Structures are given as C-alpha cells and as structure tokens.
C-alpha cells in the first residue's frame, strides 16, 4: 500500500501494480480497493498497464475531511494522476463512473471507460425520492448505518425489501455498514441524474476524449437505457454491451474490453 496527499491534506491509499501506461480504477458505492472485484480487475489489467487501485476518501485506508464536496474527490484523482506522471487512463464503475466523468472535465485524463453509471433517464423504474439525499444524511448522522445501507439498497439500487432483510445478518453486511457514510458522497455525485429525466445535454459536453460506455446485456432496462443515453450524449463515445452480464460484471469478461480500448 502507498499513499498520496490530496490538495486538502487527505491521505489517499492505493495499490500500484503492473507496467505500462497508467490506469486509475474508480470504484462504486460500497467498494474499496480490497473488495474482490477491484483487485481481480487490477490483476487482469496489470500485464498491460500500471494500475492504480485506490480507496476513495472515507473508505478503507484512505482518510477523510469534512465538509464533503465532489471537487475533493476529483482532487484525489488528480493526486493519483500526478503520481502516475501527469496523465492517465481512467475506468469508473457505476457511480464511480460518474465521478470519473466529472474528473475528465478538469483533469489530464487520456481516455475514459465507464461501466453502467446508474442514471435513471426515463420511467422504466421509479426515480429516487425527492428527499433521498436528506434522508440518507439523517440516517448516517444519527449512527443508523444499517438503516442507511437498507435505504440505499431499496431506494437507489432497487433491491426488494424482502431481499434486504436476510442480508442484514449476512457476513458482508458489516463491511457495507463500515462505508455507509460514503453513500452520501455517491448520492451527491449522482445529483439529480436518477430523477427519471433525460440527462442534461450540457453536463459532460466538454468531455471530448475517447470514451467507452460499457453495459450488461441482462441488466435491467433502465440501466441499459442509461448506457445508451450517455453514449449518445458524449461527443466522442462508443458503447459496448457484454453478453450475459448484469451490473455485477465479471472482471475476466470486462478486462479484455478495457485492454482493447485503452491499447488502441
């Protein structure tokens, strides 16, 4: 494990592996650099790239500092890009992809790849409650971490309530509670893009670098529609749909797609 210091003094922990052009992996809600998917993906990419697999602020071995702002997370990516030599490829998973999009507007990102940013752009699923972020902040501020996790799963991720109840006694629940406060961060990053309205045309129009938007063939309709909407809205994007995959994409199927794109 290594660390870089972000502009506000926060220490950001990362693992570095491989050789070649730098690629930074931006994880999704709940994920840390130690979760199964991210190290697996890093291992598959490392024969081709120098991979930076990091803990987003407030998670794992990274620090945190109040008040939260999306700009601070962009600065964390900037610190990693500087560590990589001043330019890097970036891959973002789910809500981490939206953070990667925000970073690409401001930083020296050479190419960008995203897996299913969780936008809700139409009526194919219920939008988030209007007070979603407020409720999430109140739950985490009062120490009700388990309730915050359940609120996210049912309202944002669309998991049925009767599925969540037995999850609370599962071994992985403790790890989810440990990063529950960062669900507010992901909610802030998403903003109003889960409201059921089309993506604002101008929001990422300045992201003109080559971008790959990847989705799963068996993902829910709203996620597939979000992939299409984003790919159509970016100036220099193409899409790729992975056969038989959903939002929990298999790293061994995702990695070859990323290798091909970033090697072109």
mmCIF file of C-alpha atoms in Angstrom:
data_model
loop_
_atom_site.group_PDB
_atom_site.id
_atom_site.type_symbol
_atom_site.label_atom_id
_atom_site.label_comp_id
_atom_site.label_asym_id
_atom_site.label_seq_id
_atom_site.Cartn_x
_atom_site.Cartn_y
_atom_site.Cartn_z
ATOM 1 C CA UNK A 1 0.000 0.000 0.000
ATOM 2 C CA UNK A 2 1.112 3.532 -0.850
ATOM 3 C CA UNK A 3 -0.457 6.936 -0.222
ATOM 4 C CA UNK A 4 -0.714 10.278 -1.969
ATOM 5 C CA UNK A 5 -1.794 13.511 -0.319
ATOM 6 C CA UNK A 6 -4.742 15.304 -1.887
ATOM 7 C CA UNK A 7 -4.973 19.108 -2.049
ATOM 8 C CA UNK A 8 -6.917 19.362 1.214
ATOM 9 C CA UNK A 9 -4.350 17.221 3.060
ATOM 10 C CA UNK A 10 -6.308 13.975 2.952
ATOM 11 C CA UNK A 11 -4.191 10.819 2.545
ATOM 12 C CA UNK A 12 -5.446 8.578 -0.266
ATOM 13 C CA UNK A 13 -4.335 4.927 -0.117
ATOM 14 C CA UNK A 14 -3.643 2.947 -3.259
ATOM 15 C CA UNK A 15 -2.061 -0.225 -4.573
ATOM 16 C CA UNK A 16 0.140 0.021 -7.637
ATOM 17 C CA UNK A 17 0.835 -2.922 -9.919
ATOM 18 C CA UNK A 18 1.998 -3.736 -13.423
ATOM 19 C CA UNK A 19 3.866 -1.875 -16.120
ATOM 20 C CA UNK A 20 2.893 0.354 -19.000
ATOM 21 C CA UNK A 21 0.559 3.333 -19.355
ATOM 22 C CA UNK A 22 -1.188 4.326 -16.135
ATOM 23 C CA UNK A 23 -4.821 3.451 -15.480
ATOM 24 C CA UNK A 24 -6.758 4.551 -12.402
ATOM 25 C CA UNK A 25 -9.668 2.431 -11.153
ATOM 26 C CA UNK A 26 -12.530 4.386 -9.551
ATOM 27 C CA UNK A 27 -14.747 2.096 -7.526
ATOM 28 C CA UNK A 28 -18.526 2.152 -6.998
ATOM 29 C CA UNK A 29 -20.666 2.624 -3.910
ATOM 30 C CA UNK A 30 -19.649 0.262 -1.066
ATOM 31 C CA UNK A 31 -16.479 -0.813 -2.871
ATOM 32 C CA UNK A 32 -12.954 -0.409 -1.558
ATOM 33 C CA UNK A 33 -9.677 -1.268 -3.234
ATOM 34 C CA UNK A 34 -9.699 -4.563 -1.266
ATOM 35 C CA UNK A 35 -13.108 -5.767 -2.427
ATOM 36 C CA UNK A 36 -12.946 -8.869 -4.625
ATOM 37 C CA UNK A 37 -13.753 -7.161 -7.919
ATOM 38 C CA UNK A 38 -11.182 -4.367 -7.893
ATOM 39 C CA UNK A 39 -8.059 -6.458 -7.101
ATOM 40 C CA UNK A 40 -9.192 -9.055 -9.647
ATOM 41 C CA UNK A 41 -9.605 -6.402 -12.310
ATOM 42 C CA UNK A 42 -6.269 -4.824 -11.372
ATOM 43 C CA UNK A 43 -4.541 -8.196 -11.673
ATOM 44 C CA UNK A 44 -6.008 -8.792 -15.144
ATOM 45 C CA UNK A 45 -5.005 -5.319 -16.347
ATOM 46 C CA UNK A 46 -1.520 -5.203 -14.809
ATOM 47 C CA UNK A 47 0.263 -7.173 -17.587
ATOM 48 C CA UNK A 48 -0.661 -4.294 -19.906
ATOM 49 C CA UNK A 49 -0.849 -1.197 -17.672
ATOM 50 C CA UNK A 50 0.429 0.355 -14.485
ATOM 51 C CA UNK A 51 -2.727 0.046 -12.402
ATOM 52 C CA UNK A 52 -3.648 2.393 -9.563
ATOM 53 C CA UNK A 53 -6.360 0.746 -7.441
ATOM 54 C CA UNK A 54 -7.286 3.191 -4.688
ATOM 55 C CA UNK A 55 -9.597 3.679 -1.732
ATOM 56 C CA UNK A 56 -11.909 6.602 -2.307
ATOM 57 C CA UNK A 57 -11.920 9.046 0.608
ATOM 58 C CA UNK A 58 -13.696 7.828 3.715
ATOM 59 C CA UNK A 59 -13.119 4.177 2.787
ATOM 60 C CA UNK A 60 -10.549 1.544 3.640
ATOM 61 C CA UNK A 61 -7.146 3.042 4.412
ATOM 62 C CA UNK A 62 -7.852 6.490 2.947
ATOM 63 C CA UNK A 63 -8.545 9.491 5.116
ATOM 64 C CA UNK A 64 -11.452 11.901 5.027
ATOM 65 C CA UNK A 65 -12.157 15.522 5.785
ATOM 66 C CA UNK A 66 -15.388 17.457 6.263
ATOM 67 C CA UNK A 67 -17.227 19.061 4.642
ATOM 68 C CA UNK A 68 -17.607 16.706 1.687
ATOM 69 C CA UNK A 69 -17.590 18.060 -1.859
ATOM 70 C CA UNK A 70 -17.352 16.272 -5.194
ATOM 71 C CA UNK A 71 -14.443 18.581 -6.025
ATOM 72 C CA UNK A 72 -12.407 16.964 -3.237
ATOM 73 C CA UNK A 73 -12.816 13.543 -4.851
ATOM 74 C CA UNK A 74 -11.781 14.992 -8.198
ATOM 75 C CA UNK A 75 -8.678 16.361 -6.468
ATOM 76 C CA UNK A 76 -7.986 12.862 -5.103
ATOM 77 C CA UNK A 77 -7.922 11.543 -8.676
ATOM 78 C CA UNK A 78 -5.715 14.482 -9.649
ATOM 79 C CA UNK A 79 -3.209 13.492 -6.949
ATOM 80 C CA UNK A 80 -3.124 9.963 -8.350
ATOM 81 C CA UNK A 81 -2.678 11.255 -11.911
ATOM 82 C CA UNK A 82 0.239 13.393 -10.712
ATOM 83 C CA UNK A 83 1.720 10.313 -9.032
ATOM 84 C CA UNK A 84 1.335 8.479 -12.353
ATOM 85 C CA UNK A 85 3.339 11.130 -14.192
ATOM 86 C CA UNK A 86 0.745 13.722 -15.164
ATOM 87 C CA UNK A 87 -1.673 11.786 -17.385
ATOM 88 C CA UNK A 88 -3.636 8.544 -17.085
ATOM 89 C CA UNK A 89 -6.462 6.445 -18.374
ATOM 90 C CA UNK A 90 -9.433 6.218 -16.007
ATOM 91 C CA UNK A 91 -12.025 3.476 -15.509
ATOM 92 C CA UNK A 92 -15.079 4.136 -13.341
ATOM 93 C CA UNK A 93 -17.531 1.546 -12.025
ATOM 94 C CA UNK A 94 -21.200 2.530 -11.548
ATOM 95 C CA UNK A 95 -21.375 5.764 -9.511
ATOM 96 C CA UNK A 96 -17.581 5.812 -9.657
ATOM 97 C CA UNK A 97 -18.049 6.263 -13.385
ATOM 98 C CA UNK A 98 -19.957 9.479 -12.778
ATOM 99 C CA UNK A 99 -17.113 10.697 -10.574
ATOM 100 C CA UNK A 100 -14.711 9.742 -13.382
ATOM 101 C CA UNK A 101 -16.802 11.794 -15.821
ATOM 102 C CA UNK A 102 -16.550 14.805 -13.507
ATOM 103 C CA UNK A 103 -12.790 14.295 -13.254
ATOM 104 C CA UNK A 104 -12.441 14.069 -17.034
ATOM 105 C CA UNK A 105 -13.892 17.575 -17.379
ATOM 106 C CA UNK A 106 -10.987 19.060 -15.430
ATOM 107 C CA UNK A 107 -8.012 16.717 -15.394
ATOM 108 C CA UNK A 108 -5.467 15.182 -17.767
ATOM 109 C CA UNK A 109 -7.441 12.022 -18.493
ATOM 110 C CA UNK A 110 -6.231 10.469 -21.762
ATOM 111 C CA UNK A 111 -9.121 8.021 -22.236
ATOM 112 C CA UNK A 112 -12.158 7.146 -20.169
ATOM 113 C CA UNK A 113 -14.112 3.905 -19.723
ATOM 114 C CA UNK A 114 -17.286 3.548 -17.656
ATOM 115 C CA UNK A 115 -19.394 0.602 -16.584
ATOM 116 C CA UNK A 116 -23.108 1.321 -16.176
ATOM 117 C CA UNK A 117 -23.302 4.733 -14.495
ATOM 118 C CA UNK A 118 -26.612 4.283 -12.610
ATOM 119 C CA UNK A 119 -28.609 7.086 -14.198
ATOM 120 C CA UNK A 120 -32.404 6.907 -14.285
ATOM 121 C CA UNK A 121 -33.324 8.703 -17.505
ATOM 122 C CA UNK A 122 -36.917 7.584 -18.092
ATOM 123 C CA UNK A 123 -39.891 5.861 -16.465
ATOM 124 C CA UNK A 124 -38.587 2.296 -16.689
ATOM 125 C CA UNK A 125 -38.021 2.306 -12.926
ATOM 126 C CA UNK A 126 -39.112 4.587 -10.075
ATOM 127 C CA UNK A 127 -36.909 7.661 -9.602
ATOM 128 C CA UNK A 128 -35.182 8.349 -6.316
ATOM 129 C CA UNK A 129 -37.359 10.048 -3.700
ATOM 130 C CA UNK A 130 -37.010 13.825 -3.846
ATOM 131 C CA UNK A 131 -35.652 13.816 -0.284
ATOM 132 C CA UNK A 132 -33.364 10.823 -0.842
ATOM 133 C CA UNK A 133 -30.114 12.596 -0.002
ATOM 134 C CA UNK A 134 -31.642 14.357 3.006
ATOM 135 C CA UNK A 135 -32.910 11.068 4.436
ATOM 136 C CA UNK A 136 -29.574 9.368 3.829
ATOM 137 C CA UNK A 137 -27.703 12.176 5.580
ATOM 138 C CA UNK A 138 -30.018 11.976 8.587
ATOM 139 C CA UNK A 139 -29.602 8.213 8.900
ATOM 140 C CA UNK A 140 -25.805 8.329 8.755
ATOM 141 C CA UNK A 141 -25.546 11.382 11.016
ATOM 142 C CA UNK A 142 -27.589 9.608 13.694
ATOM 143 C CA UNK A 143 -25.410 6.500 13.521
ATOM 144 C CA UNK A 144 -28.050 4.299 11.915
ATOM 145 C CA UNK A 145 -25.605 2.777 9.461
ATOM 146 C CA UNK A 146 -27.567 -0.401 8.833
ATOM 147 C CA UNK A 147 -30.706 1.587 8.092
ATOM 148 C CA UNK A 148 -28.720 3.818 5.724
ATOM 149 C CA UNK A 149 -27.476 0.754 3.835
ATOM 150 C CA UNK A 150 -31.020 -0.611 3.610
ATOM 151 C CA UNK A 151 -32.346 2.761 2.436
ATOM 152 C CA UNK A 152 -29.750 2.898 -0.337
ATOM 153 C CA UNK A 153 -30.382 -0.676 -1.425
ATOM 154 C CA UNK A 154 -34.155 -0.301 -1.612
ATOM 155 C CA UNK A 155 -34.443 3.264 -2.924
ATOM 156 C CA UNK A 156 -31.333 3.673 -5.099
ATOM 157 C CA UNK A 157 -30.302 0.150 -6.093
ATOM 158 C CA UNK A 158 -33.875 -1.107 -6.390
ATOM 159 C CA UNK A 159 -33.434 -4.216 -4.241
ATOM 160 C CA UNK A 160 -36.801 -5.524 -2.951
ATOM 161 C CA UNK A 161 -37.285 -5.030 0.785
ATOM 162 C CA UNK A 162 -37.845 -8.730 1.435
ATOM 163 C CA UNK A 163 -34.434 -9.446 -0.097
ATOM 164 C CA UNK A 164 -32.703 -6.914 2.146
ATOM 165 C CA UNK A 165 -33.980 -8.249 5.481
ATOM 166 C CA UNK A 166 -31.944 -11.502 5.388
ATOM 167 C CA UNK A 167 -28.924 -9.594 4.058
ATOM 168 C CA UNK A 168 -28.635 -7.780 7.392
ATOM 169 C CA UNK A 169 -27.431 -10.986 9.052
ATOM 170 C CA UNK A 170 -25.020 -11.911 6.240
ATOM 171 C CA UNK A 171 -21.234 -11.719 6.842
ATOM 172 C CA UNK A 172 -20.768 -8.955 4.260
ATOM 173 C CA UNK A 173 -23.239 -6.583 5.943
ATOM 174 C CA UNK A 174 -20.649 -5.319 8.440
ATOM 175 C CA UNK A 175 -18.368 -4.215 5.602
ATOM 176 C CA UNK A 176 -21.265 -2.366 3.970
ATOM 177 C CA UNK A 177 -22.071 -0.582 7.229
ATOM 178 C CA UNK A 178 -18.415 0.442 7.573
ATOM 179 C CA UNK A 179 -18.663 2.647 4.464
ATOM 180 C CA UNK A 180 -22.328 3.634 4.873
ATOM 181 C CA UNK A 181 -21.418 7.299 5.437
ATOM 182 C CA UNK A 182 -19.890 7.429 1.945
ATOM 183 C CA UNK A 183 -23.275 6.615 0.385
ATOM 184 C CA UNK A 184 -23.978 10.311 0.916
ATOM 185 C CA UNK A 185 -20.893 11.040 -1.193
ATOM 186 C CA UNK A 186 -22.157 8.879 -4.052
ATOM 187 C CA UNK A 187 -25.602 10.441 -3.749
ATOM 188 C CA UNK A 188 -24.026 13.882 -4.018
ATOM 189 C CA UNK A 189 -22.068 12.796 -7.099
ATOM 190 C CA UNK A 190 -25.227 11.476 -8.764
ATOM 191 C CA UNK A 191 -27.146 14.704 -8.068
ATOM 192 C CA UNK A 192 -30.491 14.705 -9.872
ATOM 193 C CA UNK A 193 -29.440 12.229 -12.570
ATOM 194 C CA UNK A 194 -31.618 9.490 -11.022
ATOM 195 C CA UNK A 195 -34.796 11.560 -11.247
ATOM 196 C CA UNK A 196 -36.264 9.910 -14.346
ATOM 197 C CA UNK A 197 -35.454 12.894 -16.554
ATOM 198 C CA UNK A 198 -33.154 12.875 -19.610
ATOM 199 C CA UNK A 199 -29.505 13.637 -18.936
ATOM 200 C CA UNK A 200 -28.755 17.365 -19.256
ATOM 201 C CA UNK A 201 -27.136 17.741 -22.653
ATOM 202 C CA UNK A 202 -24.517 20.223 -21.499
ATOM 203 C CA UNK A 203 -23.356 18.482 -18.306
ATOM 204 C CA UNK A 204 -20.472 16.495 -19.815
ATOM 205 C CA UNK A 205 -20.348 18.022 -23.291
ATOM 206 C CA UNK A 206 -16.784 19.174 -22.598
ATOM 207 C CA UNK A 207 -15.614 15.555 -22.182
ATOM 208 C CA UNK A 208 -14.303 15.133 -25.725
ATOM 209 C CA UNK A 209 -11.684 12.452 -25.048
ATOM 210 C CA UNK A 210 -12.295 8.920 -26.368
ATOM 211 C CA UNK A 211 -14.802 7.308 -24.028
ATOM 212 C CA UNK A 212 -16.166 3.774 -23.815
ATOM 213 C CA UNK A 213 -19.518 3.183 -22.093
ATOM 214 C CA UNK A 214 -19.998 -0.476 -21.213
ATOM 215 C CA UNK A 215 -23.192 -2.207 -20.131
ATOM 216 C CA UNK A 216 -24.525 -5.667 -19.427
ATOM 217 C CA UNK A 217 -26.924 -7.471 -21.745
ATOM 218 C CA UNK A 218 -29.029 -8.788 -18.853
ATOM 219 C CA UNK A 219 -29.047 -5.607 -16.772
ATOM 220 C CA UNK A 220 -32.431 -4.009 -16.054
ATOM 221 C CA UNK A 221 -33.905 -1.897 -18.827
ATOM 222 C CA UNK A 222 -33.265 1.382 -17.017
ATOM 223 C CA UNK A 223 -29.540 0.631 -16.808
ATOM 224 C CA UNK A 224 -29.342 -0.305 -20.468
ATOM 225 C CA UNK A 225 -31.201 2.890 -21.350
ATOM 226 C CA UNK A 226 -28.764 4.903 -19.233
ATOM 227 C CA UNK A 227 -25.793 3.399 -21.103
ATOM 228 C CA UNK A 228 -27.368 4.360 -24.417
ATOM 229 C CA UNK A 229 -28.273 7.870 -23.249
ATOM 230 C CA UNK A 230 -24.763 8.592 -22.023
ATOM 231 C CA UNK A 231 -23.038 7.151 -25.089
ATOM 232 C CA UNK A 232 -25.349 9.179 -27.335
ATOM 233 C CA UNK A 233 -24.740 12.348 -25.339
ATOM 234 C CA UNK A 234 -20.946 12.339 -25.189
ATOM 235 C CA UNK A 235 -19.074 13.879 -28.137
ATOM 236 C CA UNK A 236 -16.558 11.059 -28.632
ATOM 237 C CA UNK A 237 -18.074 7.921 -27.133
ATOM 238 C CA UNK A 238 -18.873 4.416 -28.205
ATOM 239 C CA UNK A 239 -20.740 1.690 -26.363
ATOM 240 C CA UNK A 240 -20.115 -1.990 -25.750
ATOM 241 C CA UNK A 241 -22.664 -4.468 -24.380
ATOM 242 C CA UNK A 242 -21.318 -7.595 -22.644
ATOM 243 C CA UNK A 243 -23.300 -10.732 -23.357
ATOM 244 C CA UNK A 244 -24.766 -12.445 -20.309
ATOM 245 C CA UNK A 245 -23.611 -9.730 -17.879
ATOM 246 C CA UNK A 246 -25.512 -7.507 -15.485
ATOM 247 C CA UNK A 247 -24.446 -4.762 -13.070
ATOM 248 C CA UNK A 248 -22.262 -7.248 -11.171
ATOM 249 C CA UNK A 249 -19.948 -7.687 -14.127
ATOM 250 C CA UNK A 250 -17.339 -10.453 -14.156
ATOM 251 C CA UNK A 251 -13.818 -8.957 -14.119
ATOM 252 C CA UNK A 252 -12.496 -11.614 -16.508
ATOM 253 C CA UNK A 253 -15.047 -10.520 -19.129
ATOM 254 C CA UNK A 254 -14.645 -6.785 -18.537
ATOM 255 C CA UNK A 255 -10.839 -6.724 -18.557
ATOM 256 C CA UNK A 256 -10.331 -7.742 -22.227
ATOM 257 C CA UNK A 257 -12.725 -4.991 -23.327
ATOM 258 C CA UNK A 258 -10.795 -2.399 -21.343
ATOM 259 C CA UNK A 259 -7.449 -3.702 -22.612
ATOM 260 C CA UNK A 260 -8.608 -3.422 -26.214
ATOM 261 C CA UNK A 261 -9.973 0.092 -25.747
ATOM 262 C CA UNK A 262 -7.055 1.541 -23.821
ATOM 263 C CA UNK A 263 -4.492 -0.107 -26.137
ATOM 264 C CA UNK A 264 -5.864 1.410 -29.351
#
